Amino acid sequence: DIAPVYRERRAHLRRIVAERLADPDPVAWGDERYAACGRCAVCEPEVLASRDLVLVAGIRSTTRARLVAAGITTIDQLAASTGPVEGVAESTLRALQLQAALQLRAEEGAPPPFELVDHAPIAAMPAPDTGDIFFDFEGDPLYSEPGEGDETRWGLDYLFGLVETDGTFRAFWAHSLAEERKALEEFCDYLAARRARYPGMHVYHYAAYERTHLLSIAARHGVRENEVDNLMREDVLVDLYPVVRGAVRVGSHSYSLKKIEPIYLDEARTGEVTTAGDSVEEYARYRGLVDAGRDAEAADLLAQIADYNEDDCRSTLALR
């Protein structure tokens, strides 16, 4: 099943390498021979310089291709466009036009503009409860441990962090897969006790990572699967990302927590760790320092990661 796909992709890679070796000039942005993610550090300057449609929050690659085919290649052109586009639903096109126009109103250094477009997602949210918690994972997808035989087990969620409504921050750390299992069990025990005390409580998070990884961690270790499934069935977890996407239009190319929080937080974040990527990199550094016996420096890095995670949890609390 795999070999034919592998051979085809290998041949494709060889064609690309041969083309690039034969041509001394860099690839021009938009060259249809090659795909580009549009979001990495290499692509970003080209996207900004060309005002590419990738800048529009929520645009799909297929929709972008249809807009380009219709002669709409920049965010500015999209915002000013009026006519239909073949293959793009009218409602989708209108939403993207409004999104592009709102992003063009954004001013550097100022919170992004926003518009309330639908009250329903907000009205459908659970009532606030004293027992509510605001939850965030930190995970390293490149962590590895040897498994059975020649198997390698990948990925580690090294911090289960949460903030309670009274401001208390709690951290469940895991520096190995065995500790990840223990952290899950301790988190589930904590949650069961809190639900017994506050039956109407919910676990708020932002985007699907927390829900997905609670399920995958329980399945990987074969523990607490029923408890985690019950959390899902009973709608204890509340993802605020679809609420924001459904209720509010924000003049930002991204609806990530970091991009929208200037709207509702008075002060910008501080600290050495400011992104999820920073967290992963610093955690890898932490492990290297531990292996080198530099425990004091390692502890300092761990504290910085905890501060970042706490900021995410507090931001989710403020958003709620």
PDB file of N, CA, C and O in Angstrom, residues 182-233:
ATOM      1  N   LYS A 182       0.566   9.269  34.715  1.00  0.00           N
ATOM      2  CA  LYS A 182       0.281   9.674  36.090  1.00  0.00           C
ATOM      3  C   LYS A 182      -0.388  11.044  36.132  1.00  0.00           C
ATOM      4  O   LYS A 182      -1.329  11.272  36.904  1.00  0.00           O
ATOM      5  N   ALA A 183       0.087  11.978  35.295  1.00  0.00           N
ATOM      6  CA  ALA A 183      -0.497  13.321  35.257  1.00  0.00           C
ATOM      7  C   ALA A 183      -1.959  13.266  34.833  1.00  0.00           C
ATOM      8  O   ALA A 183      -2.812  13.988  35.381  1.00  0.00           O
ATOM      9  N   LEU A 184      -2.268  12.413  33.846  1.00  0.00           N
ATOM     10  CA  LEU A 184      -3.659  12.261  33.425  1.00  0.00           C
ATOM     11  C   LEU A 184      -4.510  11.746  34.575  1.00  0.00           C
ATOM     12  O   LEU A 184      -5.630  12.256  34.809  1.00  0.00           O
ATOM     13  N   GLU A 185      -4.018  10.764  35.306  1.00  0.00           N
ATOM     14  CA  GLU A 185      -4.786  10.204  36.415  1.00  0.00           C
ATOM     15  C   GLU A 185      -4.996  11.245  37.517  1.00  0.00           C
ATOM     16  O   GLU A 185      -6.098  11.368  38.078  1.00  0.00           O
ATOM     17  N   GLU A 186      -3.948  12.010  37.813  1.00  0.00           N
ATOM     18  CA  GLU A 186      -4.074  13.049  38.839  1.00  0.00           C
ATOM     19  C   GLU A 186      -5.041  14.147  38.387  1.00  0.00           C
ATOM     20  O   GLU A 186      -5.845  14.643  39.194  1.00  0.00           O
ATOM     21  N   PHE A 187      -4.984  14.507  37.105  1.00  0.00           N
ATOM     22  CA  PHE A 187      -5.900  15.517  36.581  1.00  0.00           C
ATOM     23  C   PHE A 187      -7.341  15.019  36.650  1.00  0.00           C
ATOM     24  O   PHE A 187      -8.245  15.764  37.051  1.00  0.00           O
ATOM     25  N   CYS A 188      -7.564  13.764  36.284  1.00  0.00           N
ATOM     26  CA  CYS A 188      -8.923  13.204  36.337  1.00  0.00           C
ATOM     27  C   CYS A 188      -9.428  13.120  37.777  1.00  0.00           C
ATOM     28  O   CYS A 188     -10.613  13.378  38.039  1.00  0.00           O
ATOM     29  N   ASP A 189      -8.553  12.761  38.715  1.00  0.00           N
ATOM     30  CA  ASP A 189      -8.949  12.727  40.128  1.00  0.00           C
ATOM     31  C   ASP A 189      -9.324  14.122  40.609  1.00  0.00           C
ATOM     32  O   ASP A 189     -10.326  14.307  41.318  1.00  0.00           O
ATOM     33  N   TYR A 190      -8.513  15.104  40.248  1.00  0.00           N
ATOM     34  CA  TYR A 190      -8.801  16.494  40.610  1.00  0.00           C
ATOM     35  C   TYR A 190     -10.155  16.918  40.042  1.00  0.00           C
ATOM     36  O   TYR A 190     -10.989  17.521  40.724  1.00  0.00           O
ATOM     37  N   LEU A 191     -10.389  16.576  38.766  1.00  0.00           N
ATOM     38  CA  LEU A 191     -11.613  16.991  38.098  1.00  0.00           C
ATOM     39  C   LEU A 191     -12.836  16.310  38.713  1.00  0.00           C
ATOM     40  O   LEU A 191     -13.891  16.939  38.887  1.00  0.00           O
ATOM     41  N   ALA A 192     -12.711  15.033  39.057  1.00  0.00           N
ATOM     42  CA  ALA A 192     -13.829  14.314  39.674  1.00  0.00           C
ATOM     43  C   ALA A 192     -14.196  14.954  41.013  1.00  0.00           C
ATOM     44  O   ALA A 192     -15.385  15.131  41.329  1.00  0.00           O
ATOM     45  N   ALA A 193     -13.193  15.294  41.815  1.00  0.00           N
ATOM     46  CA  ALA A 193     -13.456  15.930  43.111  1.00  0.00           C
ATOM     47  C   ALA A 193     -14.092  17.300  42.925  1.00  0.00           C
ATOM     48  O   ALA A 193     -15.012  17.679  43.670  1.00  0.00           O
ATOM     49  N   ARG A 194     -13.637  18.028  41.929  1.00  0.00           N
ATOM     50  CA  ARG A 194     -14.183  19.370  41.711  1.00  0.00           C
ATOM     51  C   ARG A 194     -15.619  19.295  41.176  1.00  0.00           C
ATOM     52  O   ARG A 194     -16.467  20.096  41.560  1.00  0.00           O
ATOM     53  N   ARG A 195     -15.897  18.326  40.327  1.00  0.00           N
ATOM     54  CA  ARG A 195     -17.260  18.168  39.818  1.00  0.00           C
ATOM     55  C   ARG A 195     -18.217  17.727  40.924  1.00  0.00           C
ATOM     56  O   ARG A 195     -19.398  18.092  40.912  1.00  0.00           O
ATOM     57  N   ALA A 196     -17.710  16.934  41.860  1.00  0.00           N
ATOM     58  CA  ALA A 196     -18.555  16.539  42.992  1.00  0.00           C
ATOM     59  C   ALA A 196     -18.915  17.756  43.839  1.00  0.00           C
ATOM     60  O   ALA A 196     -20.033  17.857  44.367  1.00  0.00           O
ATOM     61  N   ARG A 197     -17.982  18.684  43.943  1.00  0.00           N
ATOM     62  CA  ARG A 197     -18.219  19.896  44.736  1.00  0.00           C
ATOM     63  C   ARG A 197     -19.031  20.922  43.954  1.00  0.00           C
ATOM     64  O   ARG A 197     -19.873  21.625  44.523  1.00  0.00           O
ATOM     65  N   TYR A 198     -18.759  21.016  42.648  1.00  0.00           N
ATOM     66  CA  TYR A 198     -19.437  21.997  41.789  1.00  0.00           C
ATOM     67  C   TYR A 198     -20.049  21.243  40.589  1.00  0.00           C
ATOM     68  O   TYR A 198     -19.448  21.207  39.510  1.00  0.00           O
ATOM     69  N   PRO A 199     -21.225  20.666  40.728  1.00  0.00           N
ATOM     70  CA  PRO A 199     -21.795  19.850  39.646  1.00  0.00           C
ATOM     71  C   PRO A 199     -22.018  20.610  38.336  1.00  0.00           C
ATOM     72  O   PRO A 199     -22.044  19.991  37.267  1.00  0.00           O
ATOM     73  N   GLY A 200     -22.157  21.936  38.401  1.00  0.00           N
ATOM     74  CA  GLY A 200     -22.404  22.714  37.193  1.00  0.00           C
ATOM     75  C   GLY A 200     -21.152  23.278  36.544  1.00  0.00           C
ATOM     76  O   GLY A 200     -21.250  24.085  35.609  1.00  0.00           O
ATOM     77  N   MET A 201     -19.992  22.857  36.989  1.00  0.00           N
ATOM     78  CA  MET A 201     -18.742  23.414  36.466  1.00  0.00           C
ATOM     79  C   MET A 201     -18.466  22.938  35.043  1.00  0.00           C
ATOM     80  O   MET A 201     -18.962  21.922  34.581  1.00  0.00           O
ATOM     81  N   HIS A 202     -17.625  23.701  34.324  1.00  0.00           N
ATOM     82  CA  HIS A 202     -17.156  23.315  33.002  1.00  0.00           C
ATOM     83  C   HIS A 202     -15.656  23.562  32.897  1.00  0.00           C
ATOM     84  O   HIS A 202     -15.079  24.326  33.696  1.00  0.00           O
ATOM     85  N   VAL A 203     -15.051  22.916  31.918  1.00  0.00           N
ATOM     86  CA  VAL A 203     -13.630  23.077  31.622  1.00  0.00           C
ATOM     87  C   VAL A 203     -13.523  23.865  30.318  1.00  0.00           C
ATOM     88  O   VAL A 203     -13.873  23.356  29.250  1.00  0.00           O
ATOM     89  N   TYR A 204     -13.067  25.094  30.410  1.00  0.00           N
ATOM     90  CA  TYR A 204     -12.957  25.949  29.230  1.00  0.00           C
ATOM     91  C   TYR A 204     -11.548  25.854  28.648  1.00  0.00           C
ATOM     92  O   TYR A 204     -10.553  25.792  29.381  1.00  0.00           O
ATOM     93  N   HIS A 205     -11.479  25.848  27.314  1.00  0.00           N
ATOM     94  CA  HIS A 205     -10.188  25.830  26.617  1.00  0.00           C
ATOM     95  C   HIS A 205     -10.374  26.569  25.310  1.00  0.00           C
ATOM     96  O   HIS A 205     -11.493  26.957  24.951  1.00  0.00           O
ATOM     97  N   TYR A 206      -9.279  26.764  24.571  1.00  0.00           N
ATOM     98  CA  TYR A 206      -9.343  27.502  23.310  1.00  0.00           C
ATOM     99  C   TYR A 206      -8.742  26.667  22.202  1.00  0.00           C
ATOM    100  O   TYR A 206      -7.549  26.370  22.224  1.00  0.00           O
ATOM    101  N   ALA A 207      -9.558  26.247  21.249  1.00  0.00           N
ATOM    102  CA  ALA A 207      -9.213  25.371  20.121  1.00  0.00           C
ATOM    103  C   ALA A 207      -9.235  23.916  20.568  1.00  0.00           C
ATOM    104  O   ALA A 207      -9.363  23.596  21.749  1.00  0.00           O
ATOM    105  N   ALA A 208      -9.080  23.011  19.588  1.00  0.00           N
ATOM    106  CA  ALA A 208      -9.418  21.604  19.802  1.00  0.00           C
ATOM    107  C   ALA A 208      -8.324  20.777  20.465  1.00  0.00           C
ATOM    108  O   ALA A 208      -8.552  19.610  20.786  1.00  0.00           O
ATOM    109  N   TYR A 209      -7.141  21.347  20.679  1.00  0.00           N
ATOM    110  CA  TYR A 209      -6.001  20.553  21.153  1.00  0.00           C
ATOM    111  C   TYR A 209      -6.320  19.814  22.453  1.00  0.00           C
ATOM    112  O   TYR A 209      -6.035  18.622  22.595  1.00  0.00           O
ATOM    113  N   GLU A 210      -6.905  20.528  23.428  1.00  0.00           N
ATOM    114  CA  GLU A 210      -7.133  19.923  24.744  1.00  0.00           C
ATOM    115  C   GLU A 210      -8.097  18.740  24.661  1.00  0.00           C
ATOM    116  O   GLU A 210      -7.852  17.673  25.237  1.00  0.00           O
ATOM    117  N   ARG A 211      -9.192  18.909  23.946  1.00  0.00           N
ATOM    118  CA  ARG A 211     -10.157  17.821  23.793  1.00  0.00           C
ATOM    119  C   ARG A 211      -9.503  16.619  23.097  1.00  0.00           C
ATOM    120  O   ARG A 211      -9.615  15.476  23.562  1.00  0.00           O
ATOM    121  N   THR A 212      -8.816  16.881  21.990  1.00  0.00           N
ATOM    122  CA  THR A 212      -8.208  15.812  21.209  1.00  0.00           C
ATOM    123  C   THR A 212      -7.158  15.061  22.013  1.00  0.00           C
ATOM    124  O   THR A 212      -7.091  13.822  21.999  1.00  0.00           O
ATOM    125  N   HIS A 213      -6.343  15.799  22.749  1.00  0.00           N
ATOM    126  CA  HIS A 213      -5.238  15.150  23.454  1.00  0.00           C
ATOM    127  C   HIS A 213      -5.664  14.464  24.740  1.00  0.00           C
ATOM    128  O   HIS A 213      -5.050  13.468  25.135  1.00  0.00           O
ATOM    129  N   LEU A 214      -6.705  14.930  25.393  1.00  0.00           N
ATOM    130  CA  LEU A 214      -7.227  14.156  26.516  1.00  0.00           C
ATOM    131  C   LEU A 214      -7.666  12.772  26.043  1.00  0.00           C
ATOM    132  O   LEU A 214      -7.375  11.753  26.684  1.00  0.00           O
ATOM    133  N   LEU A 215      -8.350  12.722  24.913  1.00  0.00           N
ATOM    134  CA  LEU A 215      -8.786  11.447  24.357  1.00  0.00           C
ATOM    135  C   LEU A 215      -7.597  10.580  23.954  1.00  0.00           C
ATOM    136  O   LEU A 215      -7.554   9.377  24.250  1.00  0.00           O
ATOM    137  N   SER A 216      -6.613  11.190  23.275  1.00  0.00           N
ATOM    138  CA  SER A 216      -5.486  10.396  22.776  1.00  0.00           C
ATOM    139  C   SER A 216      -4.583   9.913  23.905  1.00  0.00           C
ATOM    140  O   SER A 216      -4.051   8.800  23.848  1.00  0.00           O
ATOM    141  N   ILE A 217      -4.404  10.721  24.953  1.00  0.00           N
ATOM    142  CA  ILE A 217      -3.573  10.297  26.085  1.00  0.00           C
ATOM    143  C   ILE A 217      -4.231   9.133  26.817  1.00  0.00           C
ATOM    144  O   ILE A 217      -3.579   8.153  27.186  1.00  0.00           O
ATOM    145  N   ALA A 218      -5.544   9.236  27.042  1.00  0.00           N
ATOM    146  CA  ALA A 218      -6.256   8.144  27.707  1.00  0.00           C
ATOM    147  C   ALA A 218      -6.175   6.864  26.879  1.00  0.00           C
ATOM    148  O   ALA A 218      -5.957   5.771  27.424  1.00  0.00           O
ATOM    149  N   ALA A 219      -6.321   6.987  25.559  1.00  0.00           N
ATOM    150  CA  ALA A 219      -6.249   5.809  24.697  1.00  0.00           C
ATOM    151  C   ALA A 219      -4.837   5.234  24.658  1.00  0.00           C
ATOM    152  O   ALA A 219      -4.649   4.010  24.674  1.00  0.00           O
ATOM    153  N   ARG A 220      -3.827   6.104  24.622  1.00  0.00           N
ATOM    154  CA  ARG A 220      -2.439   5.631  24.548  1.00  0.00           C
ATOM    155  C   ARG A 220      -2.071   4.812  25.780  1.00  0.00           C
ATOM    156  O   ARG A 220      -1.418   3.773  25.666  1.00  0.00           O
ATOM    157  N   HIS A 221      -2.489   5.287  26.939  1.00  0.00           N
ATOM    158  CA  HIS A 221      -2.089   4.616  28.180  1.00  0.00           C
ATOM    159  C   HIS A 221      -3.117   3.602  28.665  1.00  0.00           C
ATOM    160  O   HIS A 221      -2.841   2.839  29.604  1.00  0.00           O
ATOM    161  N   GLY A 222      -4.296   3.605  28.055  1.00  0.00           N
ATOM    162  CA  GLY A 222      -5.323   2.651  28.460  1.00  0.00           C
ATOM    163  C   GLY A 222      -5.852   2.895  29.855  1.00  0.00           C
ATOM    164  O   GLY A 222      -6.251   1.944  30.550  1.00  0.00           O
ATOM    165  N   VAL A 223      -5.873   4.162  30.281  1.00  0.00           N
ATOM    166  CA  VAL A 223      -6.397   4.497  31.608  1.00  0.00           C
ATOM    167  C   VAL A 223      -7.380   5.657  31.497  1.00  0.00           C
ATOM    168  O   VAL A 223      -7.271   6.492  30.603  1.00  0.00           O
ATOM    169  N   ARG A 224      -8.351   5.665  32.378  1.00  0.00           N
ATOM    170  CA  ARG A 224      -9.333   6.743  32.516  1.00  0.00           C
ATOM    171  C   ARG A 224     -10.111   7.021  31.224  1.00  0.00           C
ATOM    172  O   ARG A 224     -10.615   8.126  31.035  1.00  0.00           O
ATOM    173  N   GLU A 225     -10.197   6.027  30.359  1.00  0.00           N
ATOM    174  CA  GLU A 225     -10.889   6.246  29.085  1.00  0.00           C
ATOM    175  C   GLU A 225     -12.372   6.536  29.290  1.00  0.00           C
ATOM    176  O   GLU A 225     -12.939   7.418  28.631  1.00  0.00           O
ATOM    177  N   ASN A 226     -13.019   5.800  30.206  1.00  0.00           N
ATOM    178  CA  ASN A 226     -14.439   6.043  30.459  1.00  0.00           C
ATOM    179  C   ASN A 226     -14.666   7.428  31.041  1.00  0.00           C
ATOM    180  O   ASN A 226     -15.635   8.118  30.691  1.00  0.00           O
ATOM    181  N   GLU A 227     -13.761   7.847  31.940  1.00  0.00           N
ATOM    182  CA  GLU A 227     -13.912   9.168  32.552  1.00  0.00           C
ATOM    183  C   GLU A 227     -13.778  10.279  31.513  1.00  0.00           C
ATOM    184  O   GLU A 227     -14.551  11.237  31.504  1.00  0.00           O
ATOM    185  N   VAL A 228     -12.786  10.128  30.646  1.00  0.00           N
ATOM    186  CA  VAL A 228     -12.591  11.143  29.610  1.00  0.00           C
ATOM    187  C   VAL A 228     -13.764  11.124  28.634  1.00  0.00           C
ATOM    188  O   VAL A 228     -14.261  12.190  28.224  1.00  0.00           O
ATOM    189  N   ASP A 229     -14.232   9.929  28.261  1.00  0.00           N
ATOM    190  CA  ASP A 229     -15.396   9.840  27.377  1.00  0.00           C
ATOM    191  C   ASP A 229     -16.614  10.504  28.016  1.00  0.00           C
ATOM    192  O   ASP A 229     -17.392  11.180  27.321  1.00  0.00           O
ATOM    193  N   ASN A 230     -16.788  10.326  29.313  1.00  0.00           N
ATOM    194  CA  ASN A 230     -17.925  10.950  29.999  1.00  0.00           C
ATOM    195  C   ASN A 230     -17.834  12.472  29.951  1.00  0.00           C
ATOM    196  O   ASN A 230     -18.851  13.160  29.830  1.00  0.00           O
ATOM    197  N   LEU A 231     -16.624  13.005  30.071  1.00  0.00           N
ATOM    198  CA  LEU A 231     -16.451  14.462  29.968  1.00  0.00           C
ATOM    199  C   LEU A 231     -16.957  14.961  28.618  1.00  0.00           C
ATOM    200  O   LEU A 231     -17.579  16.022  28.535  1.00  0.00           O
ATOM    201  N   MET A 232     -16.675  14.192  27.559  1.00  0.00           N
ATOM    202  CA  MET A 232     -17.110  14.572  26.225  1.00  0.00           C
ATOM    203  C   MET A 232     -18.625  14.429  26.075  1.00  0.00           C
ATOM    204  O   MET A 232     -19.301  15.322  25.565  1.00  0.00           O
ATOM    205  N   ARG A 233     -19.157  13.290  26.535  1.00  0.00           N
ATOM    206  CA  ARG A 233     -20.590  13.036  26.382  1.00  0.00           C
ATOM    207  C   ARG A 233     -21.438  14.035  27.161  1.00  0.00           C
ATOM    208  O   ARG A 233     -22.519  14.423  26.729  1.00  0.00           O
TER     209      ARG A 233
END
